[in-house]
Amino acid sequence: MGSRRANDKGTTRSAPGTALRAYACGTLDPAHASLGEADLHEGVHQARKAIRRTRAVLAMGNGLLGPGAGLIDRELRALNTGLSSLRDAHALVEVIDRLLRRERSDDMRAVFQRAREAAIAVRTRVGEGATRSDPGLATRRAMLVVLRAALAALDWSRPTPAGLRMAVADSDLRSHQARRRACERDADESRQDEAWHRWRRRARRAAHQRRALETIGLPVPAASEHFDRRTTHRLGEAQDLSLLLDHCHRDSPFSKADRQALRERARPALQRARRRIARGAAERRDACPAD
């Protein structure tokens, strides 16, 4: 038994494609199952996470997996984009719930309560619209079956351990570059928001890729993993505040007075969160010789 495990591990290190194919298909399978869950919004959330993990693996192929890889990735991206309105509607309710639990001011709690009711109404409307146009999300689930079969049929024989590690290193570099742009002071708030969102996406992708390689027996530097896990979590918390602010414009479901109160509460909190993230990332970067 021990000899077989050693041989399997050696095979993974020399030709990791088979293991990576199994991992990629395994990350996509939960997306299909989740879209069939009774809890529509939680199912969509889990499905979108699964699709992002699969796309992260495809990105490591770097053109080696054959011409079908790009098509599969584009279709997965389109699926995720199509589910984003459902996810955003549910995420807004979750954000308000978290902020409400932490709030101590009675006046502000009343604002959050009204905002929560409005957000739930939006979530219900969006969910009903989605299931009316695609009952049971059956069309999306059928597309996932097709894409899963196509994914398994790609040329997984070509990726090498060195090439996969280089792909993760490239993702790390993109993440660090995005961090620098996000942490630069910019008078244009919308551009700054996009820069922070880009950093979050790139850090998250690097984390998914690192986890994929570790799962198939190809570990990557732990220092980068520490950066990704901690930072992506904090970026996610900051994104909550950004999402709330995005819903405080004129087309907001909230009243004018509540929009103003929510902006006054969320904007300085977002600025503080981003300053903490920037400081923490800079300190970890300075402490890591490999960077």
mmCIF file of C-alpha atoms in Angstrom:
data_model
loop_
_atom_site.group_PDB
_atom_site.id
_atom_site.type_symbol
_atom_site.label_atom_id
_atom_site.label_comp_id
_atom_site.label_asym_id
_atom_site.label_seq_id
_atom_site.Cartn_x
_atom_site.Cartn_y
_atom_site.Cartn_z
ATOM 1 C CA MET A 1 0.000 0.000 0.000
ATOM 2 C CA GLY A 2 2.774 2.437 0.963
ATOM 3 C CA SER A 3 4.647 1.652 -2.272
ATOM 4 C CA ARG A 4 1.544 2.313 -4.358
ATOM 5 C CA ARG A 5 0.946 5.670 -2.667
ATOM 6 C CA ALA A 6 4.533 6.674 -3.291
ATOM 7 C CA ASN A 7 4.233 5.696 -6.949
ATOM 8 C CA ASP A 8 0.948 7.603 -7.295
ATOM 9 C CA LYS A 9 2.538 10.676 -5.772
ATOM 10 C CA GLY A 10 5.504 10.418 -8.100
ATOM 11 C CA THR A 11 3.178 10.075 -11.087
ATOM 12 C CA THR A 12 1.295 13.193 -10.027
ATOM 13 C CA ARG A 13 4.532 15.137 -9.806
ATOM 14 C CA SER A 14 5.758 14.030 -13.223
ATOM 15 C CA ALA A 15 2.441 14.100 -15.107
ATOM 16 C CA PRO A 16 -0.214 15.877 -13.038
ATOM 17 C CA GLY A 17 -2.813 16.178 -15.809
ATOM 18 C CA THR A 18 -4.942 13.193 -14.801
ATOM 19 C CA ALA A 19 -5.165 14.339 -11.197
ATOM 20 C CA LEU A 20 -5.851 17.905 -12.260
ATOM 21 C CA ARG A 21 -8.639 16.774 -14.595
ATOM 22 C CA ALA A 22 -10.269 14.849 -11.756
ATOM 23 C CA TYR A 23 -9.929 17.887 -9.508
ATOM 24 C CA ALA A 24 -11.403 20.260 -12.125
ATOM 25 C CA CYS A 25 -14.393 17.993 -12.780
ATOM 26 C CA GLY A 26 -14.833 17.565 -9.036
ATOM 27 C CA THR A 27 -15.001 21.316 -8.532
ATOM 28 C CA LEU A 28 -17.677 21.701 -11.207
ATOM 29 C CA ASP A 29 -19.931 18.880 -10.002
ATOM 30 C CA PRO A 30 -21.139 20.814 -6.921
ATOM 31 C CA ALA A 31 -22.283 23.679 -9.171
ATOM 32 C CA HIS A 32 -24.815 21.395 -10.858
ATOM 33 C CA ALA A 33 -26.011 19.983 -7.533
ATOM 34 C CA SER A 34 -26.226 23.387 -5.861
ATOM 35 C CA LEU A 35 -28.440 24.883 -8.558
ATOM 36 C CA GLY A 36 -30.968 22.163 -7.757
ATOM 37 C CA GLU A 37 -31.094 22.988 -4.035
ATOM 38 C CA ALA A 38 -34.375 24.018 -2.420
ATOM 39 C CA ASP A 39 -32.690 27.156 -1.069
ATOM 40 C CA LEU A 40 -32.311 29.016 -4.362
ATOM 41 C CA HIS A 41 -30.044 31.792 -3.138
ATOM 42 C CA GLU A 42 -27.672 29.634 -1.120
ATOM 43 C CA GLY A 43 -27.525 27.208 -4.031
ATOM 44 C CA VAL A 44 -26.585 29.997 -6.427
ATOM 45 C CA HIS A 45 -23.908 31.205 -4.018
ATOM 46 C CA GLN A 46 -22.322 27.760 -3.785
ATOM 47 C CA ALA A 47 -22.614 27.196 -7.548
ATOM 48 C CA ARG A 48 -20.846 30.441 -8.364
ATOM 49 C CA LYS A 49 -18.016 29.551 -5.995
ATOM 50 C CA ALA A 50 -17.655 26.147 -7.649
ATOM 51 C CA ILE A 51 -17.561 27.699 -11.122
ATOM 52 C CA ARG A 52 -14.854 30.160 -10.049
ATOM 53 C CA ARG A 53 -12.702 27.280 -8.799
ATOM 54 C CA THR A 54 -13.075 25.451 -12.094
ATOM 55 C CA ARG A 55 -12.193 28.563 -14.092
ATOM 56 C CA ALA A 56 -9.095 29.023 -11.936
ATOM 57 C CA VAL A 57 -7.919 25.532 -12.922
ATOM 58 C CA LEU A 58 -8.581 26.223 -16.594
ATOM 59 C CA ALA A 59 -6.517 29.406 -16.350
ATOM 60 C CA MET A 60 -3.524 27.338 -15.242
ATOM 61 C CA GLY A 61 -3.675 25.431 -18.544
ATOM 62 C CA ASN A 62 -2.275 28.542 -20.262
ATOM 63 C CA GLY A 63 -3.347 27.428 -23.741
ATOM 64 C CA LEU A 64 -2.120 23.853 -23.270
ATOM 65 C CA LEU A 65 -5.491 22.177 -22.846
ATOM 66 C CA GLY A 66 -6.629 22.617 -26.436
ATOM 67 C CA PRO A 67 -8.931 25.066 -28.233
ATOM 68 C CA GLY A 68 -11.981 23.941 -26.287
ATOM 69 C CA ALA A 69 -10.626 25.320 -22.999
ATOM 70 C CA GLY A 70 -11.269 28.910 -23.971
ATOM 71 C CA LEU A 71 -14.817 28.120 -25.056
ATOM 72 C CA ILE A 72 -15.562 26.298 -21.805
ATOM 73 C CA ASP A 73 -14.149 29.174 -19.789
ATOM 74 C CA ARG A 74 -16.253 31.737 -21.672
ATOM 75 C CA GLU A 75 -19.413 29.709 -21.132
ATOM 76 C CA LEU A 76 -18.657 29.279 -17.424
ATOM 77 C CA ARG A 77 -18.049 33.004 -17.117
ATOM 78 C CA ALA A 78 -21.364 33.702 -18.865
ATOM 79 C CA LEU A 79 -23.145 31.333 -16.470
ATOM 80 C CA ASN A 80 -21.648 33.069 -13.468
ATOM 81 C CA THR A 81 -22.489 36.492 -14.838
ATOM 82 C CA GLY A 82 -26.057 35.383 -15.472
ATOM 83 C CA LEU A 83 -26.367 34.296 -11.848
ATOM 84 C CA SER A 84 -24.840 37.487 -10.433
ATOM 85 C CA SER A 85 -28.122 39.365 -10.008
ATOM 86 C CA LEU A 86 -29.475 36.522 -7.890
ATOM 87 C CA ARG A 87 -26.317 36.455 -5.810
ATOM 88 C CA ASP A 88 -26.176 40.233 -5.367
ATOM 89 C CA ALA A 89 -29.790 40.365 -4.221
ATOM 90 C CA HIS A 90 -29.133 37.744 -1.551
ATOM 91 C CA ALA A 91 -25.741 39.165 -0.590
ATOM 92 C CA LEU A 92 -27.311 42.561 0.092
ATOM 93 C CA VAL A 93 -29.640 40.996 2.662
ATOM 94 C CA GLU A 94 -26.700 39.150 4.252
ATOM 95 C CA VAL A 95 -24.631 42.352 4.427
ATOM 96 C CA ILE A 96 -27.420 44.271 6.125
ATOM 97 C CA ASP A 97 -27.969 41.398 8.575
ATOM 98 C CA ARG A 98 -24.283 41.451 9.565
ATOM 99 C CA LEU A 99 -24.237 45.205 10.021
ATOM 100 C CA LEU A 100 -27.491 45.098 11.961
ATOM 101 C CA ARG A 101 -26.059 42.569 14.415
ATOM 102 C CA ARG A 102 -23.134 44.892 15.163
ATOM 103 C CA GLU A 103 -25.110 48.142 15.359
ATOM 104 C CA ARG A 104 -25.747 49.655 18.800
ATOM 105 C CA SER A 105 -27.550 52.871 17.853
ATOM 106 C CA ASP A 106 -31.332 52.475 17.978
ATOM 107 C CA ASP A 107 -31.812 55.051 15.227
ATOM 108 C CA MET A 108 -29.354 53.295 12.926
ATOM 109 C CA ARG A 109 -30.836 49.897 13.738
ATOM 110 C CA ALA A 110 -34.209 51.237 12.571
ATOM 111 C CA VAL A 111 -32.565 52.322 9.301
ATOM 112 C CA PHE A 112 -31.047 48.876 8.850
ATOM 113 C CA GLN A 113 -34.389 47.215 9.602
ATOM 114 C CA ARG A 114 -36.146 49.230 6.909
ATOM 115 C CA ALA A 115 -33.304 48.587 4.493
ATOM 116 C CA ARG A 116 -33.504 44.874 5.226
ATOM 117 C CA GLU A 117 -37.207 44.763 4.422
ATOM 118 C CA ALA A 118 -36.593 46.553 1.125
ATOM 119 C CA ALA A 119 -33.683 44.244 0.279
ATOM 120 C CA ILE A 120 -35.773 41.132 0.991
ATOM 121 C CA ALA A 121 -38.461 42.437 -1.358
ATOM 122 C CA VAL A 122 -35.854 42.872 -4.094
ATOM 123 C CA ARG A 123 -34.437 39.406 -3.449
ATOM 124 C CA THR A 124 -37.912 37.877 -3.733
ATOM 125 C CA ARG A 125 -38.637 39.718 -6.974
ATOM 126 C CA VAL A 126 -35.310 38.735 -8.555
ATOM 127 C CA GLY A 127 -35.670 35.110 -7.468
ATOM 128 C CA GLU A 128 -39.205 34.832 -8.809
ATOM 129 C CA GLY A 129 -38.125 36.353 -12.107
ATOM 130 C CA ALA A 130 -35.253 33.904 -12.490
ATOM 131 C CA THR A 131 -37.307 30.817 -11.728
ATOM 132 C CA ARG A 132 -40.157 32.005 -13.937
ATOM 133 C CA SER A 133 -37.861 32.334 -16.955
ATOM 134 C CA ASP A 134 -35.899 29.156 -16.132
ATOM 135 C CA PRO A 135 -37.925 26.865 -13.821
ATOM 136 C CA GLY A 136 -35.651 25.014 -11.456
ATOM 137 C CA LEU A 137 -32.705 26.656 -13.246
ATOM 138 C CA ALA A 138 -32.933 23.600 -15.487
ATOM 139 C CA THR A 139 -31.386 25.300 -18.520
ATOM 140 C CA ARG A 140 -28.335 26.350 -16.538
ATOM 141 C CA ARG A 141 -27.978 22.911 -14.994
ATOM 142 C CA ALA A 142 -28.178 21.290 -18.428
ATOM 143 C CA MET A 143 -25.447 23.607 -19.682
ATOM 144 C CA LEU A 144 -23.245 22.554 -16.761
ATOM 145 C CA VAL A 145 -23.661 18.887 -17.755
ATOM 146 C CA VAL A 146 -22.449 19.694 -21.265
ATOM 147 C CA LEU A 147 -19.536 21.799 -20.015
ATOM 148 C CA ARG A 148 -18.515 19.124 -17.521
ATOM 149 C CA ALA A 149 -18.273 16.545 -20.317
ATOM 150 C CA ALA A 150 -16.283 18.968 -22.461
ATOM 151 C CA LEU A 151 -14.001 19.745 -19.532
ATOM 152 C CA ALA A 152 -13.127 16.075 -19.067
ATOM 153 C CA ALA A 153 -12.360 15.752 -22.791
ATOM 154 C CA LEU A 154 -9.666 18.458 -22.855
ATOM 155 C CA ASP A 155 -6.012 17.537 -23.413
ATOM 156 C CA TRP A 156 -4.889 17.154 -19.793
ATOM 157 C CA SER A 157 -1.679 15.344 -20.756
ATOM 158 C CA ARG A 158 0.284 18.524 -21.457
ATOM 159 C CA PRO A 159 0.420 20.445 -18.125
ATOM 160 C CA THR A 160 3.674 19.904 -16.202
ATOM 161 C CA PRO A 161 4.478 20.570 -12.529
ATOM 162 C CA ALA A 162 6.872 23.373 -13.477
ATOM 163 C CA GLY A 163 4.335 24.957 -15.794
ATOM 164 C CA LEU A 164 1.566 24.805 -13.204
ATOM 165 C CA ARG A 165 3.760 26.361 -10.524
ATOM 166 C CA MET A 166 4.705 29.104 -12.974
ATOM 167 C CA ALA A 167 1.004 29.733 -13.606
ATOM 168 C CA VAL A 168 0.415 30.222 -9.870
ATOM 169 C CA ALA A 169 3.458 32.477 -9.633
ATOM 170 C CA ASP A 170 2.002 34.541 -12.467
ATOM 171 C CA SER A 171 -1.325 34.761 -10.635
ATOM 172 C CA ASP A 172 0.520 35.887 -7.513
ATOM 173 C CA LEU A 173 2.269 38.589 -9.531
ATOM 174 C CA ARG A 174 -1.027 39.795 -10.981
ATOM 175 C CA SER A 175 -2.490 39.872 -7.490
ATOM 176 C CA HIS A 176 0.425 41.912 -6.127
ATOM 177 C CA GLN A 177 0.179 44.338 -9.057
ATOM 178 C CA ALA A 178 -3.544 44.729 -8.441
ATOM 179 C CA ARG A 179 -2.814 45.361 -4.764
ATOM 180 C CA ARG A 180 -0.465 48.199 -5.615
ATOM 181 C CA ARG A 181 -3.034 49.820 -7.893
ATOM 182 C CA ALA A 182 -5.813 49.426 -5.325
ATOM 183 C CA CYS A 183 -3.744 50.983 -2.563
ATOM 184 C CA GLU A 184 -2.821 54.046 -4.615
ATOM 185 C CA ARG A 185 -4.827 57.130 -3.737
ATOM 186 C CA ASP A 186 -7.216 58.029 -6.546
ATOM 187 C CA ALA A 187 -9.657 60.917 -6.630
ATOM 188 C CA ASP A 188 -12.024 58.938 -8.857
ATOM 189 C CA GLU A 189 -14.039 56.808 -6.440
ATOM 190 C CA SER A 190 -15.496 54.524 -9.112
ATOM 191 C CA ARG A 191 -12.043 53.702 -10.480
ATOM 192 C CA GLN A 192 -10.768 53.037 -6.983
ATOM 193 C CA ASP A 193 -13.685 50.686 -6.276
ATOM 194 C CA GLU A 194 -12.927 48.748 -9.460
ATOM 195 C CA ALA A 195 -9.252 48.520 -8.526
ATOM 196 C CA TRP A 196 -10.123 47.008 -5.137
ATOM 197 C CA HIS A 197 -12.566 44.606 -6.740
ATOM 198 C CA ARG A 198 -9.913 43.559 -9.259
ATOM 199 C CA TRP A 199 -7.452 42.874 -6.439
ATOM 200 C CA ARG A 200 -10.007 40.706 -4.698
ATOM 201 C CA ARG A 201 -10.707 38.696 -7.856
ATOM 202 C CA ARG A 202 -7.036 38.124 -8.580
ATOM 203 C CA ALA A 203 -6.119 37.223 -5.012
ATOM 204 C CA ARG A 204 -9.027 34.800 -4.898
ATOM 205 C CA ARG A 205 -7.998 33.144 -8.170
ATOM 206 C CA ALA A 206 -4.424 32.702 -6.941
ATOM 207 C CA ALA A 207 -5.778 31.093 -3.773
ATOM 208 C CA HIS A 208 -7.976 28.692 -5.775
ATOM 209 C CA GLN A 209 -5.059 27.678 -7.971
ATOM 210 C CA ARG A 210 -2.767 27.109 -5.024
ATOM 211 C CA ARG A 211 -5.373 24.945 -3.334
ATOM 212 C CA ALA A 212 -5.813 22.905 -6.525
ATOM 213 C CA LEU A 213 -2.102 22.133 -6.775
ATOM 214 C CA GLU A 214 -1.821 21.253 -3.108
ATOM 215 C CA THR A 215 -4.801 18.917 -3.438
ATOM 216 C CA ILE A 216 -3.125 16.963 -6.246
ATOM 217 C CA GLY A 217 0.223 16.842 -4.413
ATOM 218 C CA LEU A 218 2.054 19.838 -5.878
ATOM 219 C CA PRO A 219 2.553 22.255 -2.978
ATOM 220 C CA VAL A 220 3.458 25.902 -3.542
ATOM 221 C CA PRO A 221 5.077 28.429 -1.162
ATOM 222 C CA ALA A 222 3.171 28.777 2.086
ATOM 223 C CA ALA A 223 3.939 32.501 2.425
ATOM 224 C CA SER A 224 1.794 33.338 -0.575
ATOM 225 C CA GLU A 225 -1.005 31.117 0.705
ATOM 226 C CA HIS A 226 -0.993 33.036 4.002
ATOM 227 C CA PHE A 227 -1.292 36.289 2.096
ATOM 228 C CA ASP A 228 -4.154 35.063 -0.037
ATOM 229 C CA ARG A 229 -6.306 33.519 2.658
ATOM 230 C CA ARG A 230 -6.096 36.393 5.089
ATOM 231 C CA THR A 231 -6.310 39.121 2.523
ATOM 232 C CA THR A 232 -9.115 37.614 0.464
ATOM 233 C CA HIS A 233 -11.190 37.254 3.648
ATOM 234 C CA ARG A 234 -10.676 40.898 4.576
ATOM 235 C CA LEU A 235 -11.279 42.010 1.006
ATOM 236 C CA GLY A 236 -14.561 40.139 1.138
ATOM 237 C CA GLU A 237 -15.592 42.024 4.268
ATOM 238 C CA ALA A 238 -14.746 45.333 2.598
ATOM 239 C CA GLN A 239 -16.704 44.247 -0.471
ATOM 240 C CA ASP A 240 -19.782 43.927 1.754
ATOM 241 C CA LEU A 241 -19.626 47.640 2.490
ATOM 242 C CA SER A 242 -18.972 48.433 -1.167
ATOM 243 C CA LEU A 243 -22.024 46.377 -2.169
ATOM 244 C CA LEU A 244 -24.202 48.321 0.252
ATOM 245 C CA LEU A 245 -22.936 51.628 -1.140
ATOM 246 C CA ASP A 246 -23.654 50.419 -4.671
ATOM 247 C CA HIS A 247 -27.306 50.116 -3.646
ATOM 248 C CA CYS A 248 -27.489 53.643 -2.296
ATOM 249 C CA HIS A 249 -27.799 55.468 -5.630
ATOM 250 C CA ARG A 250 -30.958 56.905 -7.174
ATOM 251 C CA ASP A 251 -32.191 53.507 -8.384
ATOM 252 C CA SER A 252 -31.825 52.195 -4.839
ATOM 253 C CA PRO A 253 -34.612 50.173 -3.179
ATOM 254 C CA PHE A 254 -34.122 52.342 -0.074
ATOM 255 C CA SER A 255 -35.762 55.659 0.720
ATOM 256 C CA LYS A 256 -33.801 58.866 0.136
ATOM 257 C CA ALA A 257 -33.317 59.461 3.872
ATOM 258 C CA ASP A 258 -32.222 55.886 4.497
ATOM 259 C CA ARG A 259 -29.807 56.015 1.552
ATOM 260 C CA GLN A 260 -28.141 59.033 3.079
ATOM 261 C CA ALA A 261 -27.894 57.392 6.505
ATOM 262 C CA LEU A 262 -26.494 54.195 5.005
ATOM 263 C CA ARG A 263 -23.898 56.106 2.987
ATOM 264 C CA GLU A 264 -22.793 58.037 6.066
ATOM 265 C CA ARG A 265 -22.424 54.764 7.938
ATOM 266 C CA ALA A 266 -20.813 52.640 5.215
ATOM 267 C CA ARG A 267 -18.429 54.997 3.399
ATOM 268 C CA PRO A 268 -16.089 55.831 6.328
ATOM 269 C CA ALA A 269 -16.245 52.186 7.457
ATOM 270 C CA LEU A 270 -15.137 51.106 3.977
ATOM 271 C CA GLN A 271 -12.283 53.614 3.967
ATOM 272 C CA ARG A 272 -11.089 52.373 7.369
ATOM 273 C CA ALA A 273 -11.321 48.742 6.248
ATOM 274 C CA ARG A 274 -9.292 49.420 3.123
ATOM 275 C CA ARG A 275 -6.603 51.257 5.079
ATOM 276 C CA ARG A 276 -6.287 48.284 7.447
ATOM 277 C CA ILE A 277 -6.077 45.863 4.536
ATOM 278 C CA ALA A 278 -3.430 47.960 2.781
ATOM 279 C CA ARG A 279 -1.326 48.222 5.947
ATOM 280 C CA GLY A 280 -1.600 44.512 6.670
ATOM 281 C CA ALA A 281 -0.709 43.503 3.124
ATOM 282 C CA ALA A 282 2.286 45.854 3.108
ATOM 283 C CA GLU A 283 3.538 44.492 6.445
ATOM 284 C CA ARG A 284 3.278 40.891 5.264
ATOM 285 C CA ARG A 285 4.982 41.760 2.002
ATOM 286 C CA ASP A 286 7.863 43.457 3.816
ATOM 287 C CA ALA A 287 8.218 40.485 6.167
ATOM 288 C CA CYS A 288 8.433 37.946 3.314
ATOM 289 C CA PRO A 289 11.852 37.791 1.596
ATOM 290 C CA ALA A 290 10.403 35.766 -1.273
ATOM 291 C CA ASP A 291 8.310 38.758 -2.339
#
